[in-house]
Short mmCIF file of N, CA and C and ligand atoms in Angstrom, two decimals:
data_model
loop_
_atom_site.label_atom_id
_atom_site.label_comp_id
_atom_site.label_asym_id
_atom_site.label_seq_id
_atom_site.Cartn_x
_atom_site.Cartn_y
_atom_site.Cartn_z
N MET K 198 49.45 -68.02 94.15
CA MET K 198 49.05 -66.64 94.45
C MET K 198 48.93 -65.84 93.16
N ALA K 199 47.96 -64.98 93.11
CA ALA K 199 47.69 -64.18 91.91
C ALA K 199 47.87 -62.71 92.23
N LYS K 200 48.48 -62.00 91.28
CA LYS K 200 48.55 -60.54 91.40
C LYS K 200 47.26 -59.95 90.84
N ALA K 201 46.77 -58.93 91.51
CA ALA K 201 45.57 -58.25 91.02
C ALA K 201 45.70 -56.77 91.33
N PHE K 202 44.96 -55.98 90.55
CA PHE K 202 44.93 -54.53 90.77
C PHE K 202 43.49 -54.12 91.07
N LEU K 203 43.36 -53.30 92.11
CA LEU K 203 42.04 -52.79 92.49
C LEU K 203 42.02 -51.29 92.32
N GLY K 204 40.85 -50.76 91.98
CA GLY K 204 40.63 -49.31 91.95
C GLY K 204 39.63 -48.97 93.04
N LEU K 205 40.00 -48.01 93.90
CA LEU K 205 39.11 -47.61 94.99
C LEU K 205 38.74 -46.14 94.83
N GLY K 206 37.50 -45.82 95.18
CA GLY K 206 37.07 -44.42 95.11
C GLY K 206 36.05 -44.11 96.18
N SER K 207 36.03 -42.84 96.60
CA SER K 207 35.04 -42.38 97.59
C SER K 207 34.73 -40.92 97.30
N ASN K 208 33.45 -40.54 97.43
CA ASN K 208 33.13 -39.10 97.34
C ASN K 208 32.00 -38.70 98.30
N LEU K 209 31.85 -39.49 99.36
CA LEU K 209 30.79 -39.19 100.33
C LEU K 209 31.35 -39.35 101.74
N GLY K 210 31.07 -38.38 102.61
CA GLY K 210 31.59 -38.43 103.98
C GLY K 210 33.07 -38.12 104.01
N ASP K 211 33.78 -38.71 104.96
CA ASP K 211 35.24 -38.50 105.08
C ASP K 211 35.92 -39.44 104.08
N LYS K 212 36.21 -38.88 102.90
CA LYS K 212 36.68 -39.72 101.79
C LYS K 212 37.97 -40.46 102.14
N ARG K 213 38.91 -39.73 102.74
CA ARG K 213 40.19 -40.35 103.05
C ARG K 213 40.02 -41.46 104.10
N ALA K 214 39.20 -41.17 105.12
CA ALA K 214 38.95 -42.18 106.17
C ALA K 214 38.29 -43.42 105.56
N ASN K 215 37.39 -43.21 104.61
CA ASN K 215 36.72 -44.35 103.96
C ASN K 215 37.73 -45.21 103.21
N LEU K 216 38.65 -44.55 102.48
CA LEU K 216 39.66 -45.32 101.74
C LEU K 216 40.59 -46.05 102.70
N GLU K 217 40.98 -45.36 103.79
CA GLU K 217 41.88 -45.99 104.78
C GLU K 217 41.21 -47.21 105.42
N GLU K 218 39.92 -47.07 105.69
CA GLU K 218 39.17 -48.18 106.31
C GLU K 218 39.10 -49.37 105.35
N ALA K 219 38.85 -49.09 104.07
CA ALA K 219 38.81 -50.18 103.08
C ALA K 219 40.19 -50.83 102.96
N LEU K 220 41.25 -50.03 102.99
CA LEU K 220 42.61 -50.57 102.92
C LEU K 220 42.89 -51.47 104.12
N LYS K 221 42.45 -51.04 105.29
CA LYS K 221 42.66 -51.82 106.51
C LYS K 221 41.96 -53.18 106.40
N LYS K 222 40.77 -53.18 105.85
CA LYS K 222 40.02 -54.43 105.71
C LYS K 222 40.71 -55.36 104.70
N LEU K 223 41.26 -54.78 103.64
CA LEU K 223 42.01 -55.60 102.67
C LEU K 223 43.25 -56.19 103.35
N LYS K 224 43.96 -55.35 104.10
CA LYS K 224 45.20 -55.78 104.79
C LYS K 224 44.94 -56.89 105.78
N ASN K 225 43.79 -56.83 106.44
CA ASN K 225 43.49 -57.80 107.50
C ASN K 225 42.96 -59.13 106.96
N HIS K 226 42.73 -59.21 105.65
CA HIS K 226 42.26 -60.48 105.11
C HIS K 226 43.43 -61.47 105.04
N PRO K 227 43.25 -62.68 105.61
CA PRO K 227 44.37 -63.64 105.66
C PRO K 227 44.85 -64.10 104.29
N ARG K 228 44.04 -63.91 103.26
CA ARG K 228 44.43 -64.40 101.93
C ARG K 228 44.74 -63.26 100.96
N ILE K 229 44.97 -62.05 101.52
CA ILE K 229 45.35 -60.91 100.68
C ILE K 229 46.61 -60.28 101.25
N GLU K 230 47.58 -60.06 100.38
CA GLU K 230 48.76 -59.28 100.77
C GLU K 230 48.78 -58.01 99.91
N ILE K 231 48.89 -56.87 100.58
CA ILE K 231 48.97 -55.61 99.83
C ILE K 231 50.41 -55.40 99.39
N LEU K 232 50.62 -55.21 98.11
CA LEU K 232 51.98 -55.03 97.59
C LEU K 232 52.30 -53.55 97.37
N LYS K 233 51.34 -52.80 96.87
CA LYS K 233 51.58 -51.36 96.59
C LYS K 233 50.27 -50.60 96.73
N VAL K 234 50.38 -49.38 97.23
CA VAL K 234 49.22 -48.47 97.29
C VAL K 234 49.67 -47.16 96.64
N SER K 235 48.88 -46.63 95.74
CA SER K 235 49.24 -45.38 95.06
C SER K 235 49.03 -44.19 96.00
N SER K 236 49.46 -43.03 95.55
CA SER K 236 49.08 -41.78 96.22
C SER K 236 47.56 -41.61 96.11
N PHE K 237 47.06 -40.65 96.86
CA PHE K 237 45.64 -40.30 96.76
C PHE K 237 45.49 -39.24 95.66
N TYR K 238 44.42 -39.36 94.89
CA TYR K 238 44.17 -38.41 93.79
C TYR K 238 42.76 -37.83 93.93
N GLU K 239 42.67 -36.51 93.87
CA GLU K 239 41.38 -35.84 93.80
C GLU K 239 40.97 -35.83 92.34
N THR K 240 39.77 -36.34 92.05
CA THR K 240 39.38 -36.53 90.65
C THR K 240 37.99 -35.99 90.38
N GLU K 241 37.88 -35.39 89.21
CA GLU K 241 36.61 -34.83 88.77
C GLU K 241 35.60 -35.97 88.53
N PRO K 242 34.35 -35.82 88.97
CA PRO K 242 33.37 -36.90 88.78
C PRO K 242 33.06 -37.16 87.31
N VAL K 243 32.90 -38.43 86.98
CA VAL K 243 32.57 -38.87 85.63
C VAL K 243 31.27 -39.67 85.70
N GLY K 244 30.46 -39.60 84.69
CA GLY K 244 29.20 -40.36 84.66
C GLY K 244 28.05 -39.47 85.09
N PHE K 245 27.92 -39.28 86.39
CA PHE K 245 26.92 -38.37 86.96
C PHE K 245 27.71 -37.20 87.53
N ILE K 246 27.67 -36.05 86.84
CA ILE K 246 28.67 -35.02 87.13
C ILE K 246 28.27 -34.06 88.26
N GLU K 247 26.97 -34.02 88.62
CA GLU K 247 26.53 -33.13 89.69
C GLU K 247 26.78 -33.76 91.05
N GLN K 248 28.02 -34.01 91.36
CA GLN K 248 28.37 -34.59 92.66
C GLN K 248 29.77 -34.14 93.01
N ASP K 249 30.11 -34.37 94.27
CA ASP K 249 31.41 -33.93 94.77
C ASP K 249 32.55 -34.68 94.04
N TRP K 250 33.72 -34.05 94.03
CA TRP K 250 34.90 -34.73 93.49
C TRP K 250 35.17 -36.01 94.29
N PHE K 251 35.84 -36.95 93.63
CA PHE K 251 36.22 -38.22 94.27
C PHE K 251 37.65 -38.14 94.79
N LEU K 252 37.93 -39.05 95.71
CA LEU K 252 39.29 -39.40 96.05
C LEU K 252 39.48 -40.82 95.52
N ASN K 253 40.48 -41.03 94.66
CA ASN K 253 40.73 -42.35 94.06
C ASN K 253 42.15 -42.82 94.34
N ILE K 254 42.30 -44.12 94.50
CA ILE K 254 43.62 -44.75 94.61
C ILE K 254 43.60 -46.07 93.82
N ALA K 255 44.80 -46.58 93.55
CA ALA K 255 44.95 -47.92 92.99
C ALA K 255 45.80 -48.74 93.94
N VAL K 256 45.51 -50.03 94.00
CA VAL K 256 46.19 -50.94 94.93
C VAL K 256 46.60 -52.20 94.17
N LYS K 257 47.83 -52.66 94.43
CA LYS K 257 48.28 -53.94 93.87
C LYS K 257 48.31 -54.96 95.00
N ILE K 258 47.70 -56.11 94.76
CA ILE K 258 47.68 -57.15 95.79
C ILE K 258 48.18 -58.47 95.23
N ASP K 259 48.54 -59.34 96.17
CA ASP K 259 48.79 -60.74 95.88
C ASP K 259 47.71 -61.49 96.65
N THR K 260 47.06 -62.43 96.01
CA THR K 260 45.95 -63.08 96.72
C THR K 260 45.78 -64.53 96.30
N SER K 261 45.31 -65.34 97.25
CA SER K 261 44.92 -66.72 96.92
C SER K 261 43.41 -66.83 96.73
N LEU K 262 42.71 -65.71 96.82
CA LEU K 262 41.27 -65.72 96.53
C LEU K 262 41.06 -65.87 95.02
N THR K 263 40.02 -66.54 94.64
CA THR K 263 39.65 -66.59 93.22
C THR K 263 39.06 -65.22 92.85
N PRO K 264 38.94 -64.93 91.55
CA PRO K 264 38.32 -63.66 91.16
C PRO K 264 36.93 -63.46 91.79
N LEU K 265 36.12 -64.51 91.79
CA LEU K 265 34.77 -64.38 92.36
C LEU K 265 34.82 -64.17 93.87
N GLU K 266 35.73 -64.86 94.55
CA GLU K 266 35.88 -64.65 96.00
C GLU K 266 36.36 -63.23 96.29
N LEU K 267 37.27 -62.74 95.45
CA LEU K 267 37.78 -61.38 95.64
C LEU K 267 36.65 -60.37 95.43
N LEU K 268 35.84 -60.58 94.38
CA LEU K 268 34.68 -59.70 94.14
C LEU K 268 33.77 -59.69 95.36
N GLU K 269 33.49 -60.89 95.89
CA GLU K 269 32.56 -60.96 97.02
C GLU K 269 33.15 -60.27 98.24
N PHE K 270 34.47 -60.37 98.42
CA PHE K 270 35.08 -59.68 99.56
C PHE K 270 35.02 -58.16 99.35
N CYS K 271 35.29 -57.71 98.13
CA CYS K 271 35.18 -56.26 97.85
C CYS K 271 33.76 -55.77 98.12
N GLN K 272 32.77 -56.55 97.71
CA GLN K 272 31.38 -56.14 97.94
C GLN K 272 31.03 -56.15 99.43
N SER K 273 31.66 -57.05 100.20
CA SER K 273 31.40 -57.05 101.65
C SER K 273 31.98 -55.80 102.29
N ILE K 274 33.12 -55.32 101.78
CA ILE K 274 33.68 -54.05 102.30
C ILE K 274 32.75 -52.90 101.95
N GLU K 275 32.20 -52.90 100.74
CA GLU K 275 31.24 -51.84 100.35
C GLU K 275 30.03 -51.86 101.28
N ARG K 276 29.57 -53.04 101.62
CA ARG K 276 28.42 -53.13 102.55
C ARG K 276 28.82 -52.65 103.95
N ASP K 277 30.00 -53.04 104.41
CA ASP K 277 30.47 -52.62 105.75
C ASP K 277 30.57 -51.10 105.84
N LEU K 278 30.95 -50.46 104.73
CA LEU K 278 31.09 -49.01 104.73
C LEU K 278 29.79 -48.33 104.29
N LEU K 279 28.71 -49.09 104.35
CA LEU K 279 27.35 -48.56 104.15
C LEU K 279 27.17 -47.87 102.81
N ARG K 280 27.69 -48.52 101.78
CA ARG K 280 27.44 -47.99 100.45
C ARG K 280 25.97 -48.17 100.11
N LYS K 281 25.36 -47.09 99.67
CA LYS K 281 23.96 -47.14 99.23
C LYS K 281 23.97 -46.97 97.72
N ARG K 282 23.05 -47.61 97.05
CA ARG K 282 22.97 -47.45 95.60
C ARG K 282 21.67 -46.75 95.27
N GLU K 283 21.69 -45.43 95.37
CA GLU K 283 20.48 -44.66 95.14
C GLU K 283 20.46 -44.07 93.72
N ILE K 284 21.51 -43.32 93.38
CA ILE K 284 21.61 -42.73 92.04
C ILE K 284 22.63 -43.55 91.26
N ARG K 285 22.28 -43.93 90.03
CA ARG K 285 23.25 -44.64 89.19
C ARG K 285 24.47 -43.75 88.97
N TRP K 286 25.65 -44.29 89.21
CA TRP K 286 26.91 -43.58 89.08
C TRP K 286 26.99 -42.40 90.06
N GLY K 287 26.16 -42.41 91.09
CA GLY K 287 26.08 -41.30 92.04
C GLY K 287 27.05 -41.44 93.19
N PRO K 288 26.90 -40.54 94.20
CA PRO K 288 27.82 -40.49 95.32
C PRO K 288 27.88 -41.81 96.09
N ARG K 289 29.08 -42.17 96.53
CA ARG K 289 29.25 -43.40 97.31
C ARG K 289 30.37 -43.23 98.34
N THR K 290 30.14 -43.86 99.51
CA THR K 290 31.18 -43.84 100.56
C THR K 290 32.41 -44.58 100.09
N ILE K 291 32.19 -45.66 99.35
CA ILE K 291 33.33 -46.44 98.87
C ILE K 291 32.93 -47.27 97.66
N ASP K 292 33.85 -47.41 96.75
CA ASP K 292 33.68 -48.27 95.58
C ASP K 292 34.99 -49.02 95.42
N LEU K 293 34.90 -50.34 95.36
CA LEU K 293 36.10 -51.16 95.14
C LEU K 293 35.89 -51.97 93.87
N ASP K 294 36.70 -51.72 92.87
CA ASP K 294 36.59 -52.43 91.60
C ASP K 294 37.83 -53.28 91.36
N ILE K 295 37.61 -54.49 90.88
CA ILE K 295 38.74 -55.30 90.41
C ILE K 295 39.06 -54.80 89.00
N LEU K 296 40.27 -54.27 88.82
CA LEU K 296 40.68 -53.76 87.51
C LEU K 296 41.24 -54.90 86.67
N LEU K 297 42.18 -55.62 87.27
CA LEU K 297 42.86 -56.73 86.58
C LEU K 297 43.11 -57.84 87.60
N TYR K 298 43.10 -59.07 87.12
CA TYR K 298 43.43 -60.23 87.95
C TYR K 298 44.28 -61.15 87.08
N GLU K 299 45.59 -61.10 87.27
CA GLU K 299 46.52 -61.85 86.39
C GLU K 299 46.10 -61.63 84.93
N ASN K 300 46.04 -62.72 84.16
CA ASN K 300 45.58 -62.58 82.78
C ASN K 300 44.15 -63.07 82.62
N PHE K 301 43.47 -63.16 83.74
CA PHE K 301 42.10 -63.67 83.76
C PHE K 301 41.15 -62.70 83.06
N THR K 302 40.23 -63.22 82.25
CA THR K 302 39.16 -62.38 81.71
C THR K 302 37.82 -63.04 82.03
N SER K 303 36.84 -62.20 82.28
CA SER K 303 35.49 -62.67 82.56
C SER K 303 34.51 -61.66 82.00
N GLN K 304 33.52 -62.13 81.31
CA GLN K 304 32.52 -61.24 80.73
C GLN K 304 31.14 -61.60 81.25
N SER K 305 31.09 -62.16 82.45
CA SER K 305 29.77 -62.56 82.98
C SER K 305 29.03 -61.33 83.49
N GLU K 306 27.75 -61.51 83.73
CA GLU K 306 26.90 -60.44 84.28
C GLU K 306 27.46 -59.95 85.61
N LYS K 307 27.92 -60.89 86.41
CA LYS K 307 28.34 -60.56 87.78
C LYS K 307 29.74 -59.95 87.81
N LEU K 308 30.60 -60.43 86.96
CA LEU K 308 32.02 -60.07 87.07
C LEU K 308 32.61 -59.81 85.69
N THR K 309 33.05 -58.57 85.46
CA THR K 309 33.71 -58.22 84.20
C THR K 309 35.14 -57.80 84.49
N ILE K 310 36.07 -58.62 84.04
CA ILE K 310 37.51 -58.36 84.20
C ILE K 310 38.17 -58.57 82.85
N PRO K 311 39.06 -57.70 82.37
CA PRO K 311 39.41 -56.42 82.95
C PRO K 311 38.21 -55.48 83.10
N HIS K 312 38.34 -54.50 83.98
CA HIS K 312 37.26 -53.56 84.21
C HIS K 312 36.92 -52.84 82.90
N PRO K 313 35.64 -52.85 82.51
CA PRO K 313 35.27 -52.41 81.15
C PRO K 313 35.59 -50.95 80.84
N ARG K 314 35.62 -50.09 81.82
CA ARG K 314 35.83 -48.67 81.54
C ARG K 314 37.22 -48.17 81.91
N MET K 315 38.07 -49.08 82.39
CA MET K 315 39.33 -48.58 82.96
C MET K 315 40.20 -47.85 81.94
N LYS K 316 40.17 -48.25 80.67
CA LYS K 316 41.04 -47.63 79.69
C LYS K 316 40.56 -46.25 79.25
N GLU K 317 39.33 -45.88 79.65
CA GLU K 317 38.81 -44.54 79.32
C GLU K 317 38.85 -43.59 80.49
N ARG K 318 39.29 -44.04 81.66
CA ARG K 318 39.16 -43.24 82.86
C ARG K 318 40.51 -42.82 83.42
N ALA K 319 40.80 -41.54 83.36
CA ALA K 319 42.05 -41.05 83.94
C ALA K 319 42.09 -41.31 85.45
N PHE K 320 40.91 -41.29 86.13
CA PHE K 320 40.91 -41.51 87.58
C PHE K 320 41.34 -42.93 87.96
N VAL K 321 41.27 -43.87 86.99
CA VAL K 321 41.78 -45.23 87.19
C VAL K 321 43.24 -45.32 86.73
N LEU K 322 43.51 -44.78 85.53
CA LEU K 322 44.82 -44.99 84.89
C LEU K 322 45.95 -44.22 85.57
N VAL K 323 45.68 -43.01 86.05
CA VAL K 323 46.78 -42.22 86.64
C VAL K 323 47.31 -42.89 87.91
N PRO K 324 46.45 -43.29 88.87
CA PRO K 324 46.97 -44.01 90.05
C PRO K 324 47.60 -45.35 89.68
N LEU K 325 47.01 -46.03 88.68
CA LEU K 325 47.54 -47.34 88.28
C LEU K 325 48.93 -47.19 87.67
N GLU K 326 49.11 -46.17 86.86
CA GLU K 326 50.42 -45.96 86.25
C GLU K 326 51.48 -45.66 87.31
N GLU K 327 51.07 -44.95 88.36
CA GLU K 327 52.04 -44.64 89.43
C GLU K 327 52.60 -45.92 90.05
N ILE K 328 51.76 -46.93 90.29
CA ILE K 328 52.25 -48.14 90.97
C ILE K 328 52.75 -49.21 90.00
N GLU K 329 52.39 -49.11 88.71
CA GLU K 329 52.81 -50.13 87.72
C GLU K 329 53.09 -49.46 86.37
N PRO K 330 54.15 -48.65 86.30
CA PRO K 330 54.38 -47.85 85.11
C PRO K 330 54.62 -48.66 83.83
N ASP K 331 55.04 -49.89 83.95
CA ASP K 331 55.33 -50.71 82.76
C ASP K 331 54.14 -51.55 82.31
N LEU K 332 53.02 -51.41 82.99
CA LEU K 332 51.84 -52.21 82.64
C LEU K 332 51.39 -51.92 81.21
N VAL K 333 51.07 -52.98 80.46
CA VAL K 333 50.63 -52.85 79.08
C VAL K 333 49.19 -53.37 78.99
N LEU K 334 48.31 -52.56 78.40
CA LEU K 334 46.90 -52.93 78.24
C LEU K 334 46.58 -52.91 76.75
N ASP K 335 46.17 -54.04 76.22
CA ASP K 335 45.89 -54.16 74.78
C ASP K 335 47.05 -53.60 73.94
N GLY K 336 48.26 -53.93 74.34
CA GLY K 336 49.44 -53.55 73.56
C GLY K 336 49.92 -52.13 73.76
N LEU K 337 49.28 -51.38 74.64
CA LEU K 337 49.70 -50.00 74.89
C LEU K 337 50.08 -49.80 76.35
N LYS K 338 51.16 -49.05 76.55
CA LYS K 338 51.52 -48.66 77.92
C LYS K 338 50.51 -47.63 78.41
N ILE K 339 50.34 -47.55 79.73
CA ILE K 339 49.35 -46.63 80.29
C ILE K 339 49.63 -45.20 79.84
N SER K 340 50.91 -44.84 79.78
CA SER K 340 51.25 -43.47 79.36
C SER K 340 50.74 -43.19 77.95
N GLN K 341 50.79 -44.20 77.08
CA GLN K 341 50.29 -44.03 75.70
C GLN K 341 48.77 -43.89 75.68
N ILE K 342 48.10 -44.66 76.51
CA ILE K 342 46.63 -44.55 76.58
C ILE K 342 46.25 -43.17 77.12
N LEU K 343 46.94 -42.74 78.17
CA LEU K 343 46.62 -41.44 78.78
C LEU K 343 46.87 -40.30 77.80
N ALA K 344 47.89 -40.42 76.97
CA ALA K 344 48.21 -39.35 76.02
C ALA K 344 47.09 -39.13 75.02
N LYS K 345 46.33 -40.19 74.73
CA LYS K 345 45.25 -40.10 73.74
C LYS K 345 43.91 -39.74 74.38
N LEU K 346 43.91 -39.68 75.71
CA LEU K 346 42.65 -39.49 76.44
C LEU K 346 42.39 -38.02 76.67
N ASN K 347 41.13 -37.63 76.45
CA ASN K 347 40.72 -36.28 76.80
C ASN K 347 40.19 -36.34 78.23
N GLY K 348 41.03 -36.69 79.15
CA GLY K 348 40.60 -37.16 80.46
C GLY K 348 40.05 -36.08 81.37
N GLU K 349 39.25 -36.53 82.36
CA GLU K 349 38.78 -35.65 83.42
C GLU K 349 39.96 -35.22 84.28
N LYS K 350 39.77 -34.19 85.08
CA LYS K 350 40.85 -33.67 85.90
C LYS K 350 41.22 -34.64 87.02
N VAL K 351 42.52 -34.82 87.21
CA VAL K 351 43.05 -35.71 88.23
C VAL K 351 44.22 -34.99 88.89
N LYS K 352 44.11 -34.76 90.20
CA LYS K 352 45.15 -33.99 90.91
C LYS K 352 45.72 -34.84 92.04
N LYS K 353 47.02 -35.07 92.01
CA LYS K 353 47.66 -35.82 93.09
C LYS K 353 47.61 -35.01 94.38
N VAL K 354 47.26 -35.65 95.47
CA VAL K 354 47.26 -35.00 96.78
C VAL K 354 48.69 -35.05 97.31
N GLU K 355 49.30 -33.87 97.46
CA GLU K 355 50.72 -33.85 97.88
C GLU K 355 50.83 -33.82 99.40
C1 LIG P 615 28.89 -41.58 79.33
C2 LIG P 615 28.19 -42.55 79.99
C3 LIG P 615 30.11 -41.18 79.86
C4 LIG P 615 28.69 -43.10 81.16
C5 LIG P 615 30.60 -41.75 81.01
C6 LIG P 615 31.71 -43.15 83.31
C7 LIG P 615 29.63 -44.05 83.79
C8 LIG P 615 32.21 -43.66 84.49
C9 LIG P 615 30.10 -44.56 84.97
C10 LIG P 615 29.90 -42.72 81.67
C11 LIG P 615 30.41 -43.31 82.94
C12 LIG P 615 31.40 -44.38 85.31
C13 LIG P 615 33.96 -42.57 89.82
C14 LIG P 615 33.56 -41.48 89.05
C15 LIG P 615 32.04 -43.00 88.98
C16 LIG P 615 35.23 -42.53 90.46
C17 LIG P 615 35.51 -40.35 89.50
C18 LIG P 615 31.96 -44.93 86.59
C19 LIG P 615 31.08 -45.23 87.74
N1 LIG P 615 33.00 -43.51 89.77
N2 LIG P 615 34.32 -40.37 88.89
N3 LIG P 615 32.35 -41.77 88.53
N4 LIG P 615 35.96 -41.38 90.27
N5 LIG P 615 36.29 -39.27 89.37
O1 LIG P 615 35.67 -43.44 91.17
O2 LIG P 615 33.15 -45.11 86.73
S1 LIG P 615 30.56 -43.76 88.55
MG1 LIG P 616 33.93 -47.83 89.93
MG1 LIG P 617 32.18 -50.58 91.38
#
């Protein structure tokens, strides 16, 4: 079994319901065990800024799926939740990204692990730090990376 971290986001429709639905689909997979789910965070959009704020979470799982199988399952959840790809970096009902998968790295066209932008994005790092505060990325703790980041706004939903 492999530990992996996923980043989920939604900014279209009922954002919380979309995240809950994606979580339910992850939970119901026979080869995925959910270990931790972060709080929900309202986050300022990055990339394409003329869009609604996102709701983002991070999830820790244990899985017997390979990285490619996990990617394909995440993409099937995106299809089930009717994700459309109209504007690059634009609004989406759901986005599921593999952030980390054990110590696995992949730089292929289809699958890039660790997630290439995760160390620059407060909307990824803040929820991730909540569930794995001791995680070290390229020799730095998440708190150290966040301290150097001029990050977008991230507000925990209380
Ligand atoms: C220059 C060029 C600066 C590109 C930033 C950043 C592109 C992030 C794409 C960028 C650039 C992304 C989310 C989001 C997106 C999300 C919040 C992406 C993909 N996804 N903003 N923007 N949460 N808050 O999940 O991450 S688009
Ligand atoms: Mg993403
Ligand atoms: Mg994605």
